[in-house]
Structures are given as structure tokens and as C-alpha cells.
Amino acid sequence: MGDILGSLREIVGERWVSDRPEELWYYSRDPGVLEPHRPDYVVAPDSVEQVQKIVQLAVREKVPVVPMGNAMALTGLVIPLKGGIVVDMKRMNRILEVNERARYAVVEGGTSQGALKAYLQDHYPHLRHSLPDAPAATTIAANVALHGQGRLTQQYGFNSEMVCGLEVVLPTGEVCRIGSPSLGPYWFSRSHTLPDLSGLFLGWLGTTGIITKVGIRLYPNKKLRDLEIFVTDIPELVPEAIYRLTHLELLEDITAWFQPKPLMFKDNYHVTIYFTGDTEEELEFKRKMVWGCLQEFIDSKDGGFMGVDPLKPQLLEMPQRSVAEFADVPRGGGFEYSGPITLVEHFPKYAEKVVELARKYDLLYSGMARVISGGHAMMFAISFAFNRADRDMMERVKKAMDEATEFALQMGSIPWKPNFMEQRMILEKMDPVTRELIHRIRRLMDPHGIMNPGNWEVQ
Amino acid sequence: MWALRYDPEICRECPSPRCLLQCQYMEMGEEEARGEILKLSRGEDSRVLEKCMTCYGCEEYCPYGNHPYFLICEMREKRGIYTAPRPITNQWINMTQMQGRALIGKVGEVVLSSCLLPSLGTMASTGEIFSQISSSMVFGAEFMCPAVHTHFAKMSVVKERLPQVLDNFRKLGVKRVICLHDECYGTFTTLAKAYGIEVPFEPVYYMDFLLERLEELKPKITPLNITAVYQRPCSNRWIPEKQDVLRRILDLLGVRLLDRNHQGERSLCCGGILRLVGGYKLADEIQRRNIADMADTGADYCIFNCPACQETLGSKVAKAGLKPIHIIDLCKMALGEISQEEE
Ligand SMILES: Cc1cc2nc3c(=O)[nH]c(=O)nc-3n(C[C@H](O)[C@H](O)[C@H](O)COP(=O)(O)OP(=O)(O)OC[C@H]3O[C@@H](n4cnc5c(N)ncnc54)[C@H](O)[C@@H]3O)c2cc1C
Ligand code: SF4
Ligand code: SF4
């Protein structure tokens, strides 16, 4: 093995590379429950050329490379399972272009959600992107690499579906452009009319290349936002309510959730319905449509709209901090969730399972589903909060999570941002021909097996 | 269990069923009103059980203190009638449960009760009016009057919790409780009496306290020279005799209260509870009527007594050009503790 540290220093400069234990300690873990694993080096490139050189070095030296955004996926996707070089992308945080009329932005591979949000607010207040409820420092490239969801997912699909062009450093060190930017200067399309190669990178969790630029669609940002919360004590009504609400084709985001604490939420299921408007009249019109479409449940007294005025400031925040606050209820800031993508009609079964797991493992739970693409599917987050200083509690969360994934697979759903063990469970259950195709693609794209190894690996 | 002191005989003898005649949410002629209240008095079904919007009005309209509203609530519960959707009803029961988390200040013989309304606690924790008493505050479900559950016809919850609340005050050894929320004062006086529940302290109406303090602080008052309208809360219907206190306070502050159609007995609900019980269409319509009535006067301010009304209606009256303000803040403004711009 050559002098990797020295070579990395040559590529990015002394300041941006480290093999010091205190820094490696930090880069060996994420806030979830997976065991840490130390990388050998961490490096923070500033340009696509530097990323290219790092990957070329890794190929030469046969060491793993793990692209990292903000390490907030919670399922250990940036824990370097086989050591090697963690490539911290956060310095590549420039917003390269906003095409106002075609409504897209081009950002670098380490640009955070918060940076794009702030930039649009300052320069293009009538445009927005689909912000996830993840901390603002999480990155756009990572979010699409794991098929994230955001505020506009109910209307426009997964955030990864909003990608309109990519630039990727392949595991061979070549730079490749996907979609319209492969043909010209515009980033308006990831594929249309071409073979859709974006699928070689989206959902692959950094195992097929390092995204250095993302084109991401922007959408109208209306001046006003408001919400209503429909409440019922019958879980079977939730899918029906969502079906009626999505039929309106009017709403921004829809989430369905339940939690035992605080007591005001006990024993009920809540559907938070967000809508936007440029005028009060537009908001009122939408509010009336929302109330009207669920009137039948109000008349039967099985459901109704709760008073939301005191909760509004918190619920209208973007991103919403309530998830992070939930993480700290048992103190010790541990939080993990499994988020299978599944049918909205399965909501009652998942709801039952969350409560069963929480009881079995004596954990604090919260269940939350986000509607995707007008109700074609939902992401159902089975979340547990835990104290990181309590080993036993962490162990129980791990077991609960494994069981949740097993259940999700039995139910025919697709686990979201699965950890490496869950990926194995998925691959085992998968149609063997599909599994073999994944294997072949991986081998073809990453012949040396250096990209985020341990993930999406067919044994 | 506590039983309502309702006397059917009084209704039978009543010359005019004002209770239902004055109701603003059901149109009835004299004959029908009499018929319906008599049905209720005999324990029979009545359309009132389906249509009452729980505005508390009839408690005030009945000149004989015969508690028609509590009767309606009792009968609804007995028949398993939900006024609001079941999950909403249970949400209110759950969120107002005692959890041993009450905040108790340095309590002496007199205590200031902010019910379960944080904004009341915030308002009363600063300023000269409360300076001698603010440290003796209690807040929390343990001290909350359970009257809100009458809106949901859950009288069993009221009767179960009220004695516990009274007992919690008794354990503090207090002699006087200054109630910052009309609903507490109304509960400890009118409702408790209606059920023969003994109250182990002297309830003090906060506006009486404000008036007394303002008289003491009179030299410091700078008259505000403003005009205002007033949003009377439902619970004030249980203590109509206290309406005059507000007028006296406003006189001291130099606030001219403008007459409007929906005041006094004809006051309209803020729409908060109405939205849950009667649905959004009715609530929107009532709010629209109420605010238009306020705006027609051209008043500068809309004065709130209940923080829940203010939360529901505040931004809406502001959009109609009236500045929303709670009566406590108005007093502070006249004492120079809050500037008019700040408000
Ligand atoms: C409180 C909280 C709320 C959350 N809410 C949401 C939510 O609403 N929606 C949602 O989607 N997620 C949510 N998440 C999960 C997660 O934080 C997000 O998905 C986030 O986008 C992850 O970004 P990151 O930069 O932290 O990714 P990381 O954890 O750093 O990386 C995730 C994956 O992407 C790969 N990767 C990173 N950068 C690149 C790159 N440039 N090229 C190729 N691969 C790369 C990594 O190798 C890894 O496999 C939430 C998390 C928390 C803690
Ligand atoms: S409740 Fe009062 S007003 Fe109504 S009929 Fe009886 S006595 Fe008369
Ligand atoms: S409480 Fe109000 S709505 Fe109900 S009957 Fe009495 S006056 Fe009418």
C-alpha cells in the first residue's frame, strides 16, 4: 500500500484530510443503533476533479470509498463497514444555477437542503424544492441517493423522482453526465426519450458512484401555507380519508400519525393536511374542500377536525423539528426509524405492529406515514427513541427494528434506506433474477468493489 | 354521584321559556320552545338534544336559575349523544387529565389560578397589578375547572374531576382563589352550586381583583382614549352579574366600549368550540357575522376576556382592522407597561 495519506493531502491539501483518531471516531458512526466502524482516512474534497482523483487513488490502492453527506440517514449507510476513505462532501456546497422559468436548480454533491432553501428564499421566493423534515444540514445528493421524501412528495413523488440531471464520478474515476446535461448545457431532464441511466445511481446508496452535481426540480412557492388535522379513533378510516383527500388534487403534504404522548394524542390517529395558496380566498377554498370531503365521518362522529391554532407555529415549520424533539424524549438523543414504502391501505396493520413492538420491547414509539404521489404509496415510519447511554435499550431498539423489517417484507413492502443487514434480508427475499441483475450491474460499474462496500452486496 | 338541582316544576310554571326563545342557534316560537323544554323536563327526546351548540346562553336566559343547559348536557350523556366527534371528545378528556405535573408557586392564603391556560400565567406573572400575588400562582390540570367537558356532554367527567380540583386547592390550604379564567370562577360558583358541590375557598373573580388594583394604582393610569368592542366568552354566561365589572374597568382606563348588536345576551361564540360541535360552515358563518358586527362600529380594539377566544378569533379580527387585546394587557397598557405600538 502506498502513502495514501500523502496522496490525499496532495489532492485536497493538508487541512482537508485526516487520519487522527478523534476525527475518525466521529466519522465511524451515525446517530442510529448500528455499531461504529472506523475509517482509515477522511477527506473533504472541494471539486469534481478532487473527487475523481480520490476515486482513482482508491482504485489504485484497492481501498473502499464511502461518500458521505451529513450522516443523518440513521441506518448506518455512511459507516465505513470495511474501513477505507470516507469522502465528506460538505465542502462541495455551491448552488450552481437556478433556471427560474424551467424551474430547476443545479447544486453540487454536498449542498445542504438548508442552503438551497435559504438561497431560494433570498433570490427566488416564488420557488421551492421538496424539503425533507431531516435536519437542514443534510444533503440533497444523499437524499436522492436514498430515495428521500419531502414536503412535495405527496404531489410530485419521491425526491429522487425530481432529479433532472446528474453528474457522477464513477467507481472507475470517470466523470459521467446523465440526462439532458449529457447533450447540452441544460439540466431540465434526467432521461426523457433516452434510456434512463439515473436509475443506476438513485437508490444505490453511494455504491455506484459519487454524485458531484444534481439537477433538482423546483416548484411554485405559494405565499401562504396552512393546515388542518383530521382525527379519528378508527385506524381503518385513515386510508379512506387519505383516498378522499388525494382525490381533491389540491393538497401539498399529507401525513398520518399517532403517538401515545403527550396525552392529547393518545388513542387517536391524526391526518395532517397541508395546503397552500397565494390569497386567503385560495386557502379558504381549499380548507372548505378538505372539510367537505370528510364530512361523512364528522356526521357519523367517527372523526373530526381538531383545534390547531396552538400547534400551528410548530407544525408549519420547515423542516419540522418535532421529529428531532421526539428523539430526545427518553434523553440521550438516540432515534431510529424504519420506513417501509407500502400501500396506504396497509396503514392499520402497520399501526398495530408499531404498538405491538413497542410493548414487546418496552420502547417509546411514534408512527408516521407520509403519502406519496397522491396516494400510490406511503412511507410508514416506525420510530423508536432511545438513550444512547443505555446499551440494553439500544439492543431492544435493534431487535424491534429487525422485526419491523421482517414484517414489512412479509407485507410486500419495500424497506426504505435499509441498513446493510436489512439490505441482505431484502436481497434474500427478492426474485433471484432481479437479485442477479443487481449483482451484475454492481460488478460492471464497480469492478474493484470499492464503493461503499458492504451495502447492496449480493453474497 | 352529584345530581343536578333542576326542578321540572319551575319549568312547568314558567310564564315564558326564555331559555330556548333567546337561543341564537335554534329558531323557535314560544309554543315550540315551551314544548321542547317540557319534553326535556320530562326526560323525553327533544330536537334540542341534537341541535344545541353548547353556547351556555340558556343558563343566562333562564330567569329562575333552573339550569337548562346542564339539563341538556345531562340528558345528552345519558342517551350517549356525542356533540363533537368521539375522537375529539376523548382528545379533550385526555389532554386535560391530571398527571401530577401542576406548577405551584409560593402559595399563601390567596392563590392566583391560571387554569390550564399558559398565556394567562404569562400575563399575570409580570406587572404591577399582580406584583404582590404573581409568585403565588398555580397552573395545571390539577387546578383546571373541568367545565369545558360540558361542551362535549361529558358531565360524568365534570362531576368526577371537579371535586378533585377542589380538593387540590383545599390541600394547599388556601382561603381565596383568584380565578384568571371566567370558566373557573363560573364553575366554582354557578356550576358547583347547581350540583350542590361545596367549594372549600372563596372564589374571586379576576376582574374584581383588577378593578381593586386599578383603583389603588389610579395615579399611574394614563387614559388610553381608545374605542373598543368586547368579545364576551361563553363562560361569562354563568356569571352575568359580573358584566358590569368590565365596564367599570374600561371607564378607569379611558376606553370607550362601543355598542354593537352581538353583545350581552346576544353575544356570539368565538367559533372555537362551535367548529368542533357545529362544524366549519356554521362556525365560519358565526365568525363572519360576529366580526362584521365588530368592524361596523369602527372600534380601534377588540377586547378579549378568554385566551381561547383570543387564540381563535385574534388574527381574524386583526384582519378586519381591529387590534386584538386581552383585558389584562389593556390594563398594563394604561399603566405604561406595554406600549400601544407593541400591542
Ligand atoms: C429528525 C430526522 C428527520 C428526517 N426526516 C426525513 C424526511 O422527512 N425525509 C427523508 O427523506 N429523510 C428524512 N430523514 C433521513 C435522512 O436524514 C435524510 O434522508 C437525509 O437526506 C440524509 O442526508 P445525509 O446528507 O445526512 O445523508 P448521509 O447519511 O450522509 O448519506 C446517505 C446515503 O447517501 C450516500 N451519499 C451521500 N452523499 C452522496 C453523494 N454525493 N453521492 C452518492 N451517494 C451519496 C451515502 O453513502 C449514504 O449511503 C430524517 C432524519 C432525521 C434525523
Ligand atoms: S329553563 Fe328557565 S326559562 Fe326555561 S322554561 Fe324552565 S324556568 Fe323557564
Ligand atoms: S346552550 Fe346555547 S345553543 Fe344550547 S340550547 Fe342553550 S342557548 Fe341554545
PDB file of C-alpha atoms in Angstrom, chain B residues 161-340:
ATOM      1  CA  ARG B 161     -62.918  15.940  38.302  1.00  0.00           C
ATOM      2  CA  LEU B 162     -64.410  19.000  39.961  1.00  0.00           C
ATOM      3  CA  PRO B 163     -64.297  17.541  43.490  1.00  0.00           C
ATOM      4  CA  GLN B 164     -60.672  16.512  42.852  1.00  0.00           C
ATOM      5  CA  VAL B 165     -59.768  20.024  41.745  1.00  0.00           C
ATOM      6  CA  LEU B 166     -61.462  21.492  44.791  1.00  0.00           C
ATOM      7  CA  ASP B 167     -59.629  19.026  46.962  1.00  0.00           C
ATOM      8  CA  ASN B 168     -56.314  20.036  45.365  1.00  0.00           C
ATOM      9  CA  PHE B 169     -56.997  23.641  46.333  1.00  0.00           C
ATOM     10  CA  ARG B 170     -58.070  22.535  49.807  1.00  0.00           C
ATOM     11  CA  LYS B 171     -54.780  20.708  50.262  1.00  0.00           C
ATOM     12  CA  LEU B 172     -52.924  23.924  49.518  1.00  0.00           C
ATOM     13  CA  GLY B 173     -54.726  25.443  52.485  1.00  0.00           C
ATOM     14  CA  VAL B 174     -55.819  28.492  50.509  1.00  0.00           C
ATOM     15  CA  LYS B 175     -58.695  30.714  51.583  1.00  0.00           C
ATOM     16  CA  ARG B 176     -59.191  32.716  48.387  1.00  0.00           C
ATOM     17  CA  VAL B 177     -58.632  31.698  44.775  1.00  0.00           C
ATOM     18  CA  ILE B 178     -58.350  34.474  42.219  1.00  0.00           C
ATOM     19  CA  CYS B 179     -59.618  32.916  39.013  1.00  0.00           C
ATOM     20  CA  LEU B 180     -57.957  34.317  35.910  1.00  0.00           C
ATOM     21  CA  HIS B 181     -60.299  32.362  33.686  1.00  0.00           C
ATOM     22  CA  ASP B 182     -64.023  33.159  33.724  1.00  0.00           C
ATOM     23  CA  GLU B 183     -64.746  29.481  33.346  1.00  0.00           C
ATOM     24  CA  CYS B 184     -63.070  28.673  36.689  1.00  0.00           C
ATOM     25  CA  TYR B 185     -64.992  31.350  38.506  1.00  0.00           C
ATOM     26  CA  GLY B 186     -68.234  30.286  36.850  1.00  0.00           C
ATOM     27  CA  THR B 187     -67.564  26.672  37.747  1.00  0.00           C
ATOM     28  CA  PHE B 188     -66.705  27.347  41.377  1.00  0.00           C
ATOM     29  CA  THR B 189     -69.825  29.492  41.751  1.00  0.00           C
ATOM     30  CA  THR B 190     -72.642  28.600  39.363  1.00  0.00           C
ATOM     31  CA  LEU B 191     -71.835  25.048  38.324  1.00  0.00           C
ATOM     32  CA  ALA B 192     -70.755  23.863  41.772  1.00  0.00           C
ATOM     33  CA  LYS B 193     -73.949  25.307  43.223  1.00  0.00           C
ATOM     34  CA  ALA B 194     -76.065  23.643  40.554  1.00  0.00           C
ATOM     35  CA  TYR B 195     -74.762  20.299  41.752  1.00  0.00           C
ATOM     36  CA  GLY B 196     -74.587  21.094  45.455  1.00  0.00           C
ATOM     37  CA  ILE B 197     -70.808  20.716  45.454  1.00  0.00           C
ATOM     38  CA  GLU B 198     -69.225  22.560  48.325  1.00  0.00           C
ATOM     39  CA  VAL B 199     -66.321  24.853  47.472  1.00  0.00           C
ATOM     40  CA  PRO B 200     -63.736  24.991  50.280  1.00  0.00           C
ATOM     41  CA  PHE B 201     -62.483  28.505  49.494  1.00  0.00           C
ATOM     42  CA  GLU B 202     -63.746  31.873  48.390  1.00  0.00           C
ATOM     43  CA  PRO B 203     -63.549  32.178  44.585  1.00  0.00           C
ATOM     44  CA  VAL B 204     -62.521  35.674  43.489  1.00  0.00           C
ATOM     45  CA  TYR B 205     -63.320  36.965  40.028  1.00  0.00           C
ATOM     46  CA  TYR B 206     -60.160  38.301  38.416  1.00  0.00           C
ATOM     47  CA  MET B 207     -61.849  41.387  37.050  1.00  0.00           C
ATOM     48  CA  ASP B 208     -62.899  42.291  40.599  1.00  0.00           C
ATOM     49  CA  PHE B 209     -59.254  41.955  41.529  1.00  0.00           C
ATOM     50  CA  LEU B 210     -58.176  44.049  38.510  1.00  0.00           C
ATOM     51  CA  LEU B 211     -60.661  46.755  39.412  1.00  0.00           C
ATOM     52  CA  GLU B 212     -59.487  46.878  43.001  1.00  0.00           C
ATOM     53  CA  ARG B 213     -55.839  47.083  41.956  1.00  0.00           C
ATOM     54  CA  LEU B 214     -56.516  49.728  39.287  1.00  0.00           C
ATOM     55  CA  GLU B 215     -58.238  51.866  41.851  1.00  0.00           C
ATOM     56  CA  GLU B 216     -55.148  51.598  44.025  1.00  0.00           C
ATOM     57  CA  LEU B 217     -52.904  52.365  41.062  1.00  0.00           C
ATOM     58  CA  LYS B 218     -55.138  55.101  39.684  1.00  0.00           C
ATOM     59  CA  PRO B 219     -52.494  57.860  39.803  1.00  0.00           C
ATOM     60  CA  LYS B 220     -50.342  55.805  37.458  1.00  0.00           C
ATOM     61  CA  ILE B 221     -53.034  55.319  34.851  1.00  0.00           C
ATOM     62  CA  THR B 222     -52.799  57.295  31.640  1.00  0.00           C
ATOM     63  CA  PRO B 223     -56.201  57.199  29.981  1.00  0.00           C
ATOM     64  CA  LEU B 224     -55.922  55.355  26.694  1.00  0.00           C
ATOM     65  CA  ASN B 225     -58.573  57.337  24.834  1.00  0.00           C
ATOM     66  CA  ILE B 226     -59.427  54.490  22.545  1.00  0.00           C
ATOM     67  CA  THR B 227     -62.601  52.794  21.411  1.00  0.00           C
ATOM     68  CA  ALA B 228     -63.219  49.099  21.697  1.00  0.00           C
ATOM     69  CA  VAL B 229     -65.668  46.268  21.314  1.00  0.00           C
ATOM     70  CA  TYR B 230     -65.806  43.245  23.568  1.00  0.00           C
ATOM     71  CA  GLN B 231     -65.854  39.514  22.788  1.00  0.00           C
ATOM     72  CA  ARG B 232     -67.833  38.017  25.633  1.00  0.00           C
ATOM     73  CA  PRO B 233     -66.873  34.397  26.297  1.00  0.00           C
ATOM     74  CA  CYS B 234     -69.364  31.578  26.815  1.00  0.00           C
ATOM     75  CA  SER B 235     -68.417  31.075  30.454  1.00  0.00           C
ATOM     76  CA  ASN B 236     -69.360  34.649  31.254  1.00  0.00           C
ATOM     77  CA  ARG B 237     -72.940  33.467  30.743  1.00  0.00           C
ATOM     78  CA  TRP B 238     -72.682  31.654  34.064  1.00  0.00           C
ATOM     79  CA  ILE B 239     -71.800  34.876  35.869  1.00  0.00           C
ATOM     80  CA  PRO B 240     -73.811  37.582  34.083  1.00  0.00           C
ATOM     81  CA  GLU B 241     -73.806  39.681  37.231  1.00  0.00           C
ATOM     82  CA  LYS B 242     -70.100  40.328  36.608  1.00  0.00           C
ATOM     83  CA  GLN B 243     -70.570  42.086  33.276  1.00  0.00           C
ATOM     84  CA  ASP B 244     -70.624  45.448  34.934  1.00  0.00           C
ATOM     85  CA  VAL B 245     -67.122  44.999  36.338  1.00  0.00           C
ATOM     86  CA  LEU B 246     -65.680  45.153  32.842  1.00  0.00           C
ATOM     87  CA  ARG B 247     -67.438  48.442  32.148  1.00  0.00           C
ATOM     88  CA  ARG B 248     -66.059  49.939  35.334  1.00  0.00           C
ATOM     89  CA  ILE B 249     -62.548  48.826  34.456  1.00  0.00           C
ATOM     90  CA  LEU B 250     -62.826  50.314  30.991  1.00  0.00           C
ATOM     91  CA  ASP B 251     -64.039  53.604  32.427  1.00  0.00           C
ATOM     92  CA  LEU B 252     -60.940  53.743  34.585  1.00  0.00           C
ATOM     93  CA  LEU B 253     -58.703  53.004  31.622  1.00  0.00           C
ATOM     94  CA  GLY B 254     -60.270  55.626  29.392  1.00  0.00           C
ATOM     95  CA  VAL B 255     -61.628  53.049  26.955  1.00  0.00           C
ATOM     96  CA  ARG B 256     -64.945  53.751  25.310  1.00  0.00           C
ATOM     97  CA  LEU B 257     -66.831  50.493  24.802  1.00  0.00           C
ATOM     98  CA  LEU B 258     -68.880  50.784  21.632  1.00  0.00           C
ATOM     99  CA  ASP B 259     -72.322  49.270  21.421  1.00  0.00           C
ATOM    100  CA  ARG B 260     -72.844  46.518  18.964  1.00  0.00           C
ATOM    101  CA  ASN B 261     -75.577  44.106  18.067  1.00  0.00           C
ATOM    102  CA  HIS B 262     -73.925  40.962  19.419  1.00  0.00           C
ATOM    103  CA  GLN B 263     -73.199  41.925  22.961  1.00  0.00           C
ATOM    104  CA  GLY B 264     -74.611  40.967  26.332  1.00  0.00           C
ATOM    105  CA  GLU B 265     -77.197  38.245  25.955  1.00  0.00           C
ATOM    106  CA  ARG B 266     -76.804  38.339  22.189  1.00  0.00           C
ATOM    107  CA  SER B 267     -73.088  37.630  22.258  1.00  0.00           C
ATOM    108  CA  LEU B 268     -71.829  35.112  19.736  1.00  0.00           C
ATOM    109  CA  CYS B 269     -69.447  32.222  20.258  1.00  0.00           C
ATOM    110  CA  CYS B 270     -65.852  32.856  19.151  1.00  0.00           C
ATOM    111  CA  GLY B 271     -66.175  29.805  16.943  1.00  0.00           C
ATOM    112  CA  GLY B 272     -63.566  27.591  18.593  1.00  0.00           C
ATOM    113  CA  ILE B 273     -65.844  25.081  20.226  1.00  0.00           C
ATOM    114  CA  LEU B 274     -68.518  25.763  17.647  1.00  0.00           C
ATOM    115  CA  ARG B 275     -66.211  24.411  14.940  1.00  0.00           C
ATOM    116  CA  LEU B 276     -65.991  21.123  16.835  1.00  0.00           C
ATOM    117  CA  VAL B 277     -69.650  20.873  17.746  1.00  0.00           C
ATOM    118  CA  GLY B 278     -71.423  22.518  14.825  1.00  0.00           C
ATOM    119  CA  GLY B 279     -68.902  22.112  12.009  1.00  0.00           C
ATOM    120  CA  TYR B 280     -66.926  24.576   9.947  1.00  0.00           C
ATOM    121  CA  LYS B 281     -69.785  26.042   7.956  1.00  0.00           C
ATOM    122  CA  LEU B 282     -71.679  27.228  10.989  1.00  0.00           C
ATOM    123  CA  ALA B 283     -68.509  28.329  12.769  1.00  0.00           C
ATOM    124  CA  ASP B 284     -67.368  30.332   9.735  1.00  0.00           C
ATOM    125  CA  GLU B 285     -70.767  31.945   9.379  1.00  0.00           C
ATOM    126  CA  ILE B 286     -70.932  32.923  13.058  1.00  0.00           C
ATOM    127  CA  GLN B 287     -67.393  34.282  12.992  1.00  0.00           C
ATOM    128  CA  ARG B 288     -68.168  36.267   9.872  1.00  0.00           C
ATOM    129  CA  ARG B 289     -71.285  37.758  11.456  1.00  0.00           C
ATOM    130  CA  ASN B 290     -69.523  38.481  14.717  1.00  0.00           C
ATOM    131  CA  ILE B 291     -66.521  40.179  13.138  1.00  0.00           C
ATOM    132  CA  ALA B 292     -68.635  42.206  10.715  1.00  0.00           C
ATOM    133  CA  ASP B 293     -70.652  43.386  13.706  1.00  0.00           C
ATOM    134  CA  MET B 294     -67.446  44.432  15.454  1.00  0.00           C
ATOM    135  CA  ALA B 295     -65.986  46.118  12.391  1.00  0.00           C
ATOM    136  CA  ASP B 296     -69.203  48.080  11.779  1.00  0.00           C
ATOM    137  CA  THR B 297     -68.580  50.005  14.982  1.00  0.00           C
ATOM    138  CA  GLY B 298     -65.241  51.304  13.698  1.00  0.00           C
ATOM    139  CA  ALA B 299     -63.635  50.458  17.056  1.00  0.00           C
ATOM    140  CA  ASP B 300     -59.854  50.517  17.494  1.00  0.00           C
ATOM    141  CA  TYR B 301     -59.613  47.404  19.631  1.00  0.00           C
ATOM    142  CA  CYS B 302     -61.341  44.119  20.265  1.00  0.00           C
ATOM    143  CA  ILE B 303     -61.069  43.227  23.940  1.00  0.00           C
ATOM    144  CA  PHE B 304     -60.845  39.579  24.909  1.00  0.00           C
ATOM    145  CA  ASN B 305     -61.567  38.104  28.290  1.00  0.00           C
ATOM    146  CA  CYS B 306     -60.858  34.441  27.458  1.00  0.00           C
ATOM    147  CA  PRO B 307     -57.462  33.496  25.932  1.00  0.00           C
ATOM    148  CA  ALA B 308     -59.084  30.665  23.996  1.00  0.00           C
ATOM    149  CA  CYS B 309     -61.407  33.147  22.262  1.00  0.00           C
ATOM    150  CA  GLN B 310     -58.417  35.356  21.553  1.00  0.00           C
ATOM    151  CA  GLU B 311     -56.491  32.497  20.019  1.00  0.00           C
ATOM    152  CA  THR B 312     -59.426  31.545  17.817  1.00  0.00           C
ATOM    153  CA  LEU B 313     -60.518  34.991  16.765  1.00  0.00           C
ATOM    154  CA  GLY B 314     -57.472  37.219  17.322  1.00  0.00           C
ATOM    155  CA  SER B 315     -55.875  37.049  13.890  1.00  0.00           C
ATOM    156  CA  LYS B 316     -59.274  37.245  12.214  1.00  0.00           C
ATOM    157  CA  VAL B 317     -60.323  40.433  13.979  1.00  0.00           C
ATOM    158  CA  ALA B 318     -56.883  41.841  13.205  1.00  0.00           C
ATOM    159  CA  LYS B 319     -57.509  41.224   9.515  1.00  0.00           C
ATOM    160  CA  ALA B 320     -60.757  43.171   9.887  1.00  0.00           C
ATOM    161  CA  GLY B 321     -58.779  46.142  11.209  1.00  0.00           C
ATOM    162  CA  LEU B 322     -59.322  45.771  14.971  1.00  0.00           C
ATOM    163  CA  LYS B 323     -56.411  45.197  17.304  1.00  0.00           C
ATOM    164  CA  PRO B 324     -56.978  42.147  19.485  1.00  0.00           C
ATOM    165  CA  ILE B 325     -56.040  42.582  23.139  1.00  0.00           C
ATOM    166  CA  HIS B 326     -56.696  40.770  26.399  1.00  0.00           C
ATOM    167  CA  ILE B 327     -58.186  42.859  29.173  1.00  0.00           C
ATOM    168  CA  ILE B 328     -55.124  42.251  31.391  1.00  0.00           C
ATOM    169  CA  ASP B 329     -52.827  43.611  28.691  1.00  0.00           C
ATOM    170  CA  LEU B 330     -55.144  46.554  28.239  1.00  0.00           C
ATOM    171  CA  CYS B 331     -54.715  47.378  31.941  1.00  0.00           C
ATOM    172  CA  LYS B 332     -50.952  47.077  31.560  1.00  0.00           C
ATOM    173  CA  MET B 333     -51.087  49.397  28.597  1.00  0.00           C
ATOM    174  CA  ALA B 334     -52.842  52.070  30.627  1.00  0.00           C
ATOM    175  CA  LEU B 335     -50.185  51.656  33.298  1.00  0.00           C
ATOM    176  CA  GLY B 336     -47.471  52.199  30.705  1.00  0.00           C
ATOM    177  CA  GLU B 337     -46.129  48.658  30.953  1.00  0.00           C
ATOM    178  CA  ILE B 338     -46.962  47.883  27.338  1.00  0.00           C
ATOM    179  CA  SER B 339     -46.886  50.463  24.590  1.00  0.00           C
ATOM    180  CA  GLN B 340     -49.755  50.750  22.149  1.00  0.00           C
TER     181      GLN B 340
END
